[in-house]
Amino acid sequence: MHLWSDYEGKTIAEAYPLGQLIRPEGRTAFFATANGTGTPAVIRLTESLNDEHEMLSRWQQVADLGEEHLVTIKKFGQTSFDGTPLAYALLELTDASLADILRERPLTPAETVEVGHSLVAALKALHAKDLVHEHLTPESVLAVGEVIKLRSDCVREATNDLDHTPEALKQRDVHALAELLLRCLTLDANLTPATRLAAPFDRIVPRGLDGAWGLDEIDAALTPPPTPEVKPLVPEGVIAAAHAAAETHRLELADAAQAEPYEPVQAELPLQSARVSRIYSPVKAAPKPPLFWGGVAAAALLALFVVWHLVQGRPVTSATATAPAAPATVAPSPIKTIDDAPNPPAAKAGVATVATQPGWHVVAYTYNHEDQAWQKVASLRAEHSSLRPEVFSPSGRAPFLVTLGGGMSRAEAEALRRQARKDGLPRDVFTRDYRAR
């Protein structure tokens, strides 16, 4: 029998050169290797004890599952080294393990929710094929990029034995999951009366430990309830009716103007900007109400009083009579007809703000113009209506954010962000707390 370190530098199955020994586990060891194309990978070698066919069958079932949260088994088979029969499995390379993180710090509740979602998905896939894990430890929880995965080469069949039924074996996995979540939050595997856990783990951990809950109940507790849909401040039917009434009124005024044509009167406005040009419009003098003529008379009396006061208070320098000034001709002000008025812009459903929806938000896109944000919301509602996209503006003006689900707690926002990524939204979807300061 060789020591596992003796295998370093050897080639297995004429295809996999063995690099450094990563770790031994009894009759099993893990080595760094490449898959024949130079891509880094990990290979598991196990000395066969007439059980290689069972191992290969389990690995085939795991490979057939294609579960995202199980470490991928790329290839597997049988070989020998110096007369020693071996079973091997080529595994995808992982970046880190949960044990590495827990040696430095506990996880936050939001991080633990993400771990819980991933492990529940992996265990559900295994249990559906009557497989159990039985090695649910921090060392078995691995990361490949941003995806949390469960070690998959150590599973076995959930069969009846002298001590346990298949259902009891599956419930042991649930118990181990509850212990693992407790360790993520507290770095301790024992639940005591003094332990205080954040929601929803204050229910998940004790009920998972005592067997009251299974994977379905834990999964439901990890998934926040849907946020009620936010209705527009003004119902869309009211907006549509207002537009229809405005358009009808505009057409009536336009028809009336065409029925009574008048000679156009040209007038020039003082220009405030180079963009303002002369406006020509047919004008009909409207009859002045009595109140208007009363105002004109009062203004004339006031003007005579001011002139008399000025004449009495200054010396006369010349007896020459001055000719009375010609009455000033006032050009009529140009009036813009209703035909030139732009149609009112189509009203949008209410933009959510910090005042109406404080809390954590899942931000998918950012725009400087509100209409662009609404266009994106419309396309998202057509494809991903369950994500409840909407336009959110923290300040009531630009930028306009396309957010998902409205205001919520941090744990709910993290869960919705993961769901959005699974549904195909960009990987840079992020969460942020927006509250009135």
GROMACS .gro file of C-alpha atoms in nm:
model
  437
    1MET     CA    1   0.000   0.000   0.000
    2HIS     CA    2   0.136   0.339  -0.098
    3LEU     CA    3   0.124   0.659   0.102
    4TRP     CA    4  -0.094   0.921  -0.063
    5SER     CA    5   0.206   1.152  -0.094
    6ASP     CA    6   0.369   0.888  -0.317
    7TYR     CA    7   0.107   0.964  -0.584
    8GLU     CA    8   0.225   1.325  -0.637
    9GLY     CA    9   0.376   1.367  -0.983
   10LYS     CA   10   0.215   1.048  -1.119
   11THR     CA   11  -0.043   1.028  -1.397
   12ILE     CA   12  -0.380   0.862  -1.334
   13ALA     CA   13  -0.584   0.690  -1.606
   14GLU     CA   14  -0.321   0.807  -1.857
   15ALA     CA   15  -0.489   1.149  -1.859
   16TYR     CA   16  -0.464   1.327  -1.525
   17PRO     CA   17  -0.123   1.432  -1.391
   18LEU     CA   18  -0.139   1.455  -1.012
   19GLY     CA   19  -0.015   1.775  -0.853
   20GLN     CA   20   0.000   1.861  -0.485
   21LEU     CA   21  -0.188   1.647  -0.233
   22ILE     CA   22  -0.472   1.872  -0.107
   23ARG     CA   23  -0.597   1.652   0.177
   24PRO     CA   24  -0.625   1.282   0.266
   25GLU     CA   25  -0.943   1.125   0.409
   26GLY     CA   26  -0.862   0.765   0.505
   27ARG     CA   27  -0.876   0.556   0.190
   28THR     CA   28  -0.960   0.869  -0.012
   29ALA     CA   29  -0.738   1.162  -0.111
   30PHE     CA   30  -0.778   1.480  -0.316
   31PHE     CA   31  -0.511   1.611  -0.554
   32ALA     CA   32  -0.471   1.917  -0.771
   33THR     CA   33  -0.473   1.822  -1.140
   34ALA     CA   34  -0.572   1.936  -1.488
   35ASN     CA   35  -0.833   1.784  -1.713
   36GLY     CA   36  -0.594   1.719  -2.000
   37THR     CA   37  -0.643   2.066  -2.152
   38GLY     CA   38  -0.461   2.260  -1.883
   39THR     CA   39  -0.776   2.367  -1.697
   40PRO     CA   40  -0.720   2.341  -1.319
   41ALA     CA   41  -0.940   2.088  -1.140
   42VAL     CA   42  -0.950   1.857  -0.837
   43ILE     CA   43  -0.939   1.478  -0.861
   44ARG     CA   44  -1.061   1.239  -0.593
   45LEU     CA   45  -0.890   0.899  -0.565
   46THR     CA   46  -1.042   0.620  -0.356
   47GLU     CA   47  -0.893   0.275  -0.301
   48SER     CA   48  -1.157   0.025  -0.409
   49LEU     CA   49  -1.288  -0.232  -0.162
   50ASN     CA   50  -1.518  -0.405  -0.408
   51ASP     CA   51  -1.750  -0.104  -0.384
   52GLU     CA   52  -1.634   0.090  -0.689
   53HIS     CA   53  -1.953   0.011  -0.881
   54GLU     CA   54  -2.167   0.167  -0.607
   55MET     CA   55  -1.948   0.480  -0.604
   56LEU     CA   56  -1.963   0.518  -0.981
   57SER     CA   57  -2.342   0.476  -0.975
   58ARG     CA   58  -2.381   0.754  -0.715
   59TRP     CA   59  -2.154   0.989  -0.908
   60GLN     CA   60  -2.353   0.919  -1.224
   61GLN     CA   61  -2.676   1.016  -1.046
   62VAL     CA   62  -2.520   1.340  -0.917
   63ALA     CA   63  -2.389   1.426  -1.263
   64ASP     CA   64  -2.734   1.363  -1.412
   65LEU     CA   65  -2.898   1.604  -1.164
   66GLY     CA   66  -2.723   1.911  -1.306
   67GLU     CA   67  -2.804   2.101  -0.985
   68GLU     CA   68  -2.639   2.445  -0.975
   69HIS     CA   69  -2.567   2.423  -0.602
   70LEU     CA   70  -2.388   2.086  -0.613
   71VAL     CA   71  -2.016   2.070  -0.702
   72THR     CA   72  -1.997   1.947  -1.062
   73ILE     CA   73  -1.856   1.598  -1.121
   74LYS     CA   74  -1.701   1.630  -1.466
   75LYS     CA   75  -1.574   1.276  -1.523
   76PHE     CA   76  -1.532   0.955  -1.324
   77GLY     CA   77  -1.410   0.600  -1.375
   78GLN     CA   78  -1.188   0.312  -1.261
   79THR     CA   79  -0.811   0.272  -1.288
   80SER     CA   80  -0.519   0.121  -1.098
   81PHE     CA   81  -0.181   0.234  -0.973
   82ASP     CA   82   0.095  -0.019  -0.912
   83GLY     CA   83  -0.168  -0.290  -0.876
   84THR     CA   84  -0.394  -0.089  -0.645
   85PRO     CA   85  -0.750  -0.058  -0.784
   86LEU     CA   86  -0.881   0.298  -0.768
   87ALA     CA   87  -1.203   0.484  -0.838
   88TYR     CA   88  -1.157   0.845  -0.945
   89ALA     CA   89  -1.381   1.149  -0.991
   90LEU     CA   90  -1.277   1.474  -1.160
   91LEU     CA   91  -1.438   1.769  -0.976
   92GLU     CA   92  -1.467   2.136  -1.063
   93LEU     CA   93  -1.218   2.364  -0.888
   94THR     CA   94  -1.361   2.563  -0.596
   95ASP     CA   95  -1.243   2.900  -0.465
   96ALA     CA   96  -1.308   2.883  -0.089
   97SER     CA   97  -1.497   2.699   0.181
   98LEU     CA   98  -1.737   2.817   0.451
   99ALA     CA   99  -1.490   2.689   0.711
  100ASP     CA  100  -1.233   2.947   0.590
  101ILE     CA  101  -1.478   3.232   0.656
  102LEU     CA  102  -1.602   3.103   0.992
  103ARG     CA  103  -1.246   3.086   1.119
  104GLU     CA  104  -1.239   3.466   1.086
  105ARG     CA  105  -1.596   3.579   1.166
  106PRO     CA  106  -1.963   3.473   1.180
  107LEU     CA  107  -2.190   3.541   0.885
  108THR     CA  108  -2.447   3.818   0.881
  109PRO     CA  109  -2.816   3.717   0.871
  110ALA     CA  110  -2.833   3.818   0.503
  111GLU     CA  111  -2.529   3.603   0.418
  112THR     CA  112  -2.676   3.313   0.614
  113VAL     CA  113  -3.002   3.343   0.418
  114GLU     CA  114  -2.802   3.305   0.097
  115VAL     CA  115  -2.621   2.998   0.234
  116GLY     CA  116  -2.954   2.852   0.346
  117HIS     CA  117  -3.118   2.898   0.006
  118SER     CA  118  -2.828   2.726  -0.171
  119LEU     CA  119  -2.808   2.428   0.066
  120VAL     CA  120  -3.186   2.373   0.066
  121ALA     CA  121  -3.181   2.360  -0.315
  122ALA     CA  122  -2.893   2.109  -0.314
  123LEU     CA  123  -3.053   1.883  -0.051
  124LYS     CA  124  -3.393   1.891  -0.224
  125ALA     CA  125  -3.230   1.772  -0.547
  126LEU     CA  126  -3.051   1.486  -0.366
  127HIS     CA  127  -3.353   1.376  -0.161
  128ALA     CA  128  -3.571   1.370  -0.473
  129LYS     CA  129  -3.338   1.096  -0.606
  130ASP     CA  130  -3.334   0.914  -0.268
  131LEU     CA  131  -2.978   1.027  -0.199
  132VAL     CA  132  -2.857   1.170   0.131
  133HIS     CA  133  -2.549   1.379   0.208
  134GLU     CA  134  -2.457   1.305   0.572
  135HIS     CA  135  -2.151   1.536   0.561
  136LEU     CA  136  -2.313   1.878   0.607
  137THR     CA  137  -2.020   2.063   0.767
  138PRO     CA  138  -1.859   2.403   0.697
  139GLU     CA  139  -1.581   2.221   0.508
  140SER     CA  140  -1.840   2.075   0.267
  141VAL     CA  141  -1.991   2.414   0.178
  142LEU     CA  142  -1.783   2.562  -0.104
  143ALA     CA  143  -1.785   2.867  -0.330
  144VAL     CA  144  -1.733   2.873  -0.707
  145GLY     CA  145  -1.728   3.240  -0.801
  146GLU     CA  146  -2.045   3.385  -0.649
  147VAL     CA  147  -2.231   3.051  -0.637
  148ILE     CA  148  -2.249   2.856  -0.310
  149LYS     CA  149  -2.220   2.480  -0.366
  150LEU     CA  150  -2.239   2.164  -0.158
  151ARG     CA  151  -1.979   1.891  -0.192
  152SER     CA  152  -2.128   1.614  -0.407
  153ASP     CA  153  -1.878   1.325  -0.418
  154CYS     CA  154  -1.971   1.189  -0.072
  155VAL     CA  155  -2.345   1.121  -0.114
  156ARG     CA  156  -2.504   0.777  -0.065
  157GLU     CA  157  -2.837   0.606  -0.114
  158ALA     CA  158  -3.114   0.659   0.143
  159THR     CA  159  -3.192   0.291   0.199
  160ASN     CA  160  -3.346   0.103   0.489
  161ASP     CA  161  -3.096  -0.021   0.744
  162LEU     CA  162  -3.120  -0.160   1.094
  163ASP     CA  163  -3.143   0.181   1.257
  164HIS     CA  164  -3.302   0.425   1.012
  165THR     CA  165  -3.565   0.449   0.742
  166PRO     CA  166  -3.501   0.657   0.428
  167GLU     CA  167  -3.717   0.938   0.567
  168ALA     CA  168  -3.523   0.935   0.894
  169LEU     CA  169  -3.194   0.960   0.702
  170LYS     CA  170  -3.325   1.260   0.509
  171GLN     CA  171  -3.440   1.425   0.834
  172ARG     CA  172  -3.085   1.385   0.967
  173ASP     CA  173  -2.971   1.604   0.677
  174VAL     CA  174  -3.230   1.865   0.784
  175HIS     CA  175  -3.104   1.850   1.143
  176ALA     CA  176  -2.745   1.897   1.020
  177LEU     CA  177  -2.858   2.193   0.808
  178ALA     CA  178  -3.014   2.363   1.113
  179GLU     CA  179  -2.691   2.308   1.310
  180LEU     CA  180  -2.487   2.454   1.025
  181LEU     CA  181  -2.705   2.768   1.003
  182LEU     CA  182  -2.670   2.812   1.380
  183ARG     CA  183  -2.292   2.786   1.349
  184CYS     CA  184  -2.292   3.043   1.066
  185LEU     CA  185  -2.462   3.298   1.293
  186THR     CA  186  -2.303   3.221   1.632
  187LEU     CA  187  -1.991   3.008   1.559
  188ASP     CA  188  -2.149   2.757   1.801
  189ALA     CA  189  -2.326   2.431   1.717
  190ASN     CA  190  -2.530   2.422   2.040
  191LEU     CA  191  -2.857   2.611   2.084
  192THR     CA  192  -2.903   2.738   2.440
  193PRO     CA  193  -3.188   2.934   2.605
  194ALA     CA  194  -2.963   3.241   2.601
  195THR     CA  195  -2.908   3.224   2.225
  196ARG     CA  196  -3.079   3.509   2.039
  197LEU     CA  197  -3.123   3.463   1.665
  198ALA     CA  198  -3.246   3.707   1.404
  199ALA     CA  199  -3.558   3.628   1.204
  200PRO     CA  200  -3.625   3.395   1.031
  201PHE     CA  201  -3.358   3.182   1.201
  202ASP     CA  202  -3.531   3.217   1.539
  203ARG     CA  203  -3.786   2.973   1.393
  204ILE     CA  204  -3.576   2.775   1.142
  205VAL     CA  205  -3.301   2.660   1.379
  206PRO     CA  206  -3.509   2.525   1.673
  207ARG     CA  207  -3.772   2.366   1.449
  208GLY     CA  208  -3.508   2.212   1.225
  209LEU     CA  209  -3.323   2.071   1.524
  210ASP     CA  210  -3.630   1.912   1.684
  211GLY     CA  211  -3.757   1.766   1.355
  212ALA     CA  212  -4.074   1.976   1.339
  213TRP     CA  213  -3.972   2.128   1.005
  214GLY     CA  214  -3.847   1.979   0.681
  215LEU     CA  215  -3.680   2.137   0.379
  216ASP     CA  216  -4.007   2.280   0.242
  217GLU     CA  217  -4.084   2.469   0.564
  218ILE     CA  218  -3.727   2.601   0.590
  219ASP     CA  219  -3.734   2.711   0.227
  220ALA     CA  220  -4.064   2.897   0.282
  221ALA     CA  221  -3.926   3.073   0.591
  222LEU     CA  222  -3.614   3.182   0.403
  223THR     CA  223  -3.826   3.332   0.123
  224PRO     CA  224  -3.992   3.659   0.229
  225PRO     CA  225  -4.362   3.708   0.151
  226PRO     CA  226  -4.431   3.908  -0.166
  227THR     CA  227  -4.451   4.282  -0.120
  228PRO     CA  228  -4.799   4.422  -0.198
  229GLU     CA  229  -4.811   4.588  -0.537
  230VAL     CA  230  -4.787   4.966  -0.512
  231LYS     CA  231  -5.077   5.127  -0.694
  232PRO     CA  232  -5.029   5.457  -0.881
  233LEU     CA  233  -5.121   5.771  -0.688
  234VAL     CA  234  -5.370   5.858  -0.964
  235PRO     CA  235  -5.565   5.567  -1.117
  236GLU     CA  236  -5.482   5.511  -1.482
  237GLY     CA  237  -5.851   5.530  -1.573
  238VAL     CA  238  -5.875   5.882  -1.430
  239ILE     CA  239  -5.566   5.988  -1.626
  240ALA     CA  240  -5.706   5.845  -1.950
  241ALA     CA  241  -6.043   6.018  -1.896
  242ALA     CA  242  -5.870   6.352  -1.830
  243HIS     CA  243  -5.671   6.320  -2.153
  244ALA     CA  244  -5.982   6.234  -2.351
  245ALA     CA  245  -6.170   6.535  -2.210
  246ALA     CA  246  -5.877   6.768  -2.282
  247GLU     CA  247  -5.851   6.644  -2.640
  248THR     CA  248  -6.226   6.688  -2.695
  249HIS     CA  249  -6.211   7.044  -2.561
  250ARG     CA  250  -5.912   7.125  -2.783
  251LEU     CA  251  -6.093   7.001  -3.094
  252GLU     CA  252  -6.404   7.203  -3.008
  253LEU     CA  253  -6.200   7.523  -2.973
  254ALA     CA  254  -6.019   7.451  -3.299
  255ASP     CA  255  -6.349   7.400  -3.484
  256ALA     CA  256  -6.487   7.725  -3.340
  257ALA     CA  257  -6.180   7.918  -3.450
  258GLN     CA  258  -6.210   7.784  -3.806
  259ALA     CA  259  -6.581   7.870  -3.821
  260GLU     CA  260  -6.519   8.245  -3.752
  261PRO     CA  261  -6.205   8.351  -3.942
  262TYR     CA  262  -6.051   8.693  -3.870
  263GLU     CA  263  -5.782   8.901  -4.028
  264PRO     CA  264  -5.453   8.821  -3.857
  265VAL     CA  265  -5.294   9.100  -3.655
  266GLN     CA  266  -4.917   9.108  -3.652
  267ALA     CA  267  -4.745   9.183  -3.325
  268GLU     CA  268  -4.392   9.153  -3.203
  269LEU     CA  269  -4.296   9.050  -2.855
  270PRO     CA  270  -3.975   9.166  -2.688
  271LEU     CA  271  -3.737   8.878  -2.728
  272GLN     CA  272  -3.598   8.713  -2.414
  273SER     CA  273  -3.398   8.458  -2.606
  274ALA     CA  274  -3.291   8.387  -2.960
  275ARG     CA  275  -3.529   8.094  -2.958
  276VAL     CA  276  -3.844   8.314  -2.925
  277SER     CA  277  -3.988   8.423  -3.260
  278ARG     CA  278  -4.283   8.634  -3.372
  279ILE     CA  279  -4.622   8.475  -3.334
  280TYR     CA  280  -4.906   8.545  -3.573
  281SER     CA  281  -5.256   8.460  -3.467
  282PRO     CA  282  -5.606   8.565  -3.571
  283VAL     CA  283  -5.749   8.785  -3.294
  284LYS     CA  284  -6.100   8.900  -3.223
  285ALA     CA  285  -6.146   9.183  -2.975
  286ALA     CA  286  -6.341   9.057  -2.679
  287PRO     CA  287  -6.600   9.286  -2.515
  288LYS     CA  288  -6.465   9.446  -2.197
  289PRO     CA  289  -6.665   9.390  -1.876
  290PRO     CA  290  -6.787   9.693  -1.670
  291LEU     CA  291  -6.527   9.622  -1.407
  292PHE     CA  292  -6.257   9.672  -1.670
  293TRP     CA  293  -6.386  10.022  -1.765
  294GLY     CA  294  -6.405  10.117  -1.397
  295GLY     CA  295  -6.040  10.026  -1.361
  296VAL     CA  296  -5.949  10.235  -1.667
  297ALA     CA  297  -6.127  10.541  -1.522
  298ALA     CA  298  -5.950  10.503  -1.188
  299ALA     CA  299  -5.613  10.476  -1.361
  300ALA     CA  300  -5.684  10.793  -1.566
  301LEU     CA  301  -5.773  10.995  -1.254
  302LEU     CA  302  -5.457  10.878  -1.082
  303ALA     CA  303  -5.248  10.979  -1.385
  304LEU     CA  304  -5.406  11.332  -1.393
  305PHE     CA  305  -5.330  11.378  -1.023
  306VAL     CA  306  -4.966  11.285  -1.071
  307VAL     CA  307  -4.927  11.522  -1.370
  308TRP     CA  308  -5.088  11.813  -1.178
  309HIS     CA  309  -4.861  11.753  -0.883
  310LEU     CA  310  -4.552  11.759  -1.106
  311VAL     CA  311  -4.661  12.078  -1.288
  312GLN     CA  312  -4.733  12.266  -0.964
  313GLY     CA  313  -4.405  12.166  -0.808
  314ARG     CA  314  -4.157  12.275  -1.086
  315PRO     CA  315  -4.074  12.631  -1.217
  316VAL     CA  316  -4.203  12.743  -1.556
  317THR     CA  317  -3.899  12.801  -1.782
  318SER     CA  318  -4.079  12.880  -2.106
  319ALA     CA  319  -4.417  13.016  -2.203
  320THR     CA  320  -4.410  12.831  -2.523
  321ALA     CA  321  -4.706  12.603  -2.539
  322THR     CA  322  -4.622  12.251  -2.612
  323ALA     CA  323  -4.825  12.057  -2.853
  324PRO     CA  324  -5.029  11.786  -2.694
  325ALA     CA  325  -4.871  11.450  -2.740
  326ALA     CA  326  -5.035  11.220  -2.983
  327PRO     CA  327  -5.214  10.937  -2.815
  328ALA     CA  328  -4.999  10.628  -2.804
  329THR     CA  329  -5.105  10.342  -3.015
  330VAL     CA  330  -5.082  10.018  -2.830
  331ALA     CA  331  -5.021   9.715  -3.044
  332PRO     CA  332  -5.251   9.436  -2.946
  333SER     CA  333  -5.078   9.156  -2.762
  334PRO     CA  334  -5.035   8.841  -2.968
  335ILE     CA  335  -5.258   8.563  -2.862
  336LYS     CA  336  -5.154   8.204  -2.916
  337THR     CA  337  -5.437   7.989  -3.043
  338ILE     CA  338  -5.518   7.660  -2.881
  339ASP     CA  339  -5.398   7.481  -3.198
  340ASP     CA  340  -5.039   7.577  -3.116
  341ALA     CA  341  -5.053   7.442  -2.759
  342PRO     CA  342  -4.864   7.113  -2.723
  343ASN     CA  343  -5.057   6.816  -2.612
  344PRO     CA  344  -5.007   6.747  -2.239
  345PRO     CA  345  -4.748   6.472  -2.183
  346ALA     CA  346  -4.881   6.133  -2.098
  347ALA     CA  347  -4.889   6.096  -1.722
  348LYS     CA  348  -4.692   5.811  -1.570
  349ALA     CA  349  -4.790   5.603  -1.273
  350GLY     CA  350  -4.655   5.759  -0.953
  351VAL     CA  351  -4.279   5.747  -0.910
  352ALA     CA  352  -4.196   5.592  -0.573
  353THR     CA  353  -3.979   5.804  -0.342
  354VAL     CA  354  -3.815   5.771  -0.003
  355ALA     CA  355  -4.123   5.938   0.148
  356THR     CA  356  -4.363   5.678   0.002
  357GLN     CA  357  -4.140   5.369   0.010
  358PRO     CA  358  -3.859   5.388   0.268
  359GLY     CA  359  -3.640   5.084   0.328
  360TRP     CA  360  -3.412   4.854   0.132
  361HIS     CA  361  -3.451   4.849  -0.247
  362VAL     CA  362  -3.319   4.614  -0.515
  363VAL     CA  363  -3.174   4.836  -0.791
  364ALA     CA  364  -3.149   4.683  -1.140
  365TYR     CA  365  -3.099   4.987  -1.367
  366THR     CA  366  -3.030   5.363  -1.338
  367TYR     CA  367  -3.146   5.635  -1.582
  368ASN     CA  368  -3.116   6.014  -1.599
  369HIS     CA  369  -3.456   6.049  -1.772
  370GLU     CA  370  -3.783   5.931  -1.624
  371ASP     CA  371  -3.933   5.823  -1.957
  372GLN     CA  372  -3.638   5.590  -2.021
  373ALA     CA  373  -3.686   5.434  -1.678
  374TRP     CA  374  -4.059   5.375  -1.748
  375GLN     CA  375  -3.976   5.212  -2.082
  376LYS     CA  376  -3.745   4.967  -1.903
  377VAL     CA  377  -4.012   4.898  -1.639
  378ALA     CA  378  -4.263   4.817  -1.915
  379SER     CA  379  -4.027   4.566  -2.076
  380LEU     CA  380  -3.945   4.404  -1.740
  381ARG     CA  381  -4.315   4.375  -1.649
  382ALA     CA  382  -4.373   4.191  -1.975
  383GLU     CA  383  -4.098   3.934  -1.902
  384HIS     CA  384  -4.059   3.932  -1.522
  385SER     CA  385  -4.384   4.056  -1.371
  386SER     CA  386  -4.323   3.854  -1.052
  387LEU     CA  387  -4.025   4.080  -0.970
  388ARG     CA  388  -4.264   4.382  -0.951
  389PRO     CA  389  -4.041   4.636  -1.130
  390GLU     CA  390  -4.112   5.008  -1.073
  391VAL     CA  391  -3.952   5.352  -1.101
  392PHE     CA  392  -3.797   5.481  -0.778
  393SER     CA  393  -3.639   5.824  -0.723
  394PRO     CA  394  -3.474   5.878  -0.384
  395SER     CA  395  -3.488   6.259  -0.422
  396GLY     CA  396  -3.797   6.297  -0.640
  397ARG     CA  397  -3.583   6.386  -0.942
  398ALA     CA  398  -3.297   6.235  -1.147
  399PRO     CA  399  -3.150   5.982  -1.122
  400PHE     CA  400  -3.448   5.752  -1.179
  401LEU     CA  401  -3.387   5.395  -1.059
  402VAL     CA  402  -3.559   5.084  -1.189
  403THR     CA  403  -3.613   4.886  -0.868
  404LEU     CA  404  -3.773   4.552  -0.789
  405GLY     CA  405  -4.038   4.483  -0.527
  406GLY     CA  406  -4.056   4.824  -0.356
  407GLY     CA  407  -3.929   4.901  -0.006
  408MET     CA  408  -3.850   4.603   0.218
  409SER     CA  409  -3.613   4.469   0.483
  410ARG     CA  410  -3.251   4.394   0.406
  411ALA     CA  411  -3.302   4.017   0.416
  412GLU     CA  412  -3.597   4.045   0.178
  413ALA     CA  413  -3.394   4.264  -0.058
  414GLU     CA  414  -3.103   4.018  -0.065
  415ALA     CA  415  -3.338   3.731  -0.139
  416LEU     CA  416  -3.506   3.923  -0.422
  417ARG     CA  417  -3.164   4.020  -0.566
  418ARG     CA  418  -3.069   3.654  -0.590
  419GLN     CA  419  -3.402   3.570  -0.754
  420ALA     CA  420  -3.351   3.850  -1.009
  421ARG     CA  421  -3.008   3.713  -1.101
  422LYS     CA  422  -3.154   3.365  -1.142
  423ASP     CA  423  -3.421   3.511  -1.373
  424GLY     CA  424  -3.152   3.653  -1.603
  425LEU     CA  425  -3.110   4.013  -1.481
  426PRO     CA  426  -2.756   4.161  -1.478
  427ARG     CA  427  -2.506   4.034  -1.222
  428ASP     CA  428  -2.453   4.395  -1.097
  429VAL     CA  429  -2.804   4.417  -0.949
  430PHE     CA  430  -2.748   4.557  -0.599
  431THR     CA  431  -2.935   4.644  -0.279
  432ARG     CA  432  -2.930   4.974  -0.090
  433ASP     CA  433  -3.108   5.129   0.207
  434TYR     CA  434  -3.304   5.442   0.116
  435ARG     CA  435  -3.466   5.623   0.406
  436ALA     CA  436  -3.556   5.984   0.482
  437ARG     CA  437  -3.264   6.154   0.659
   0.00000   0.00000   0.00000
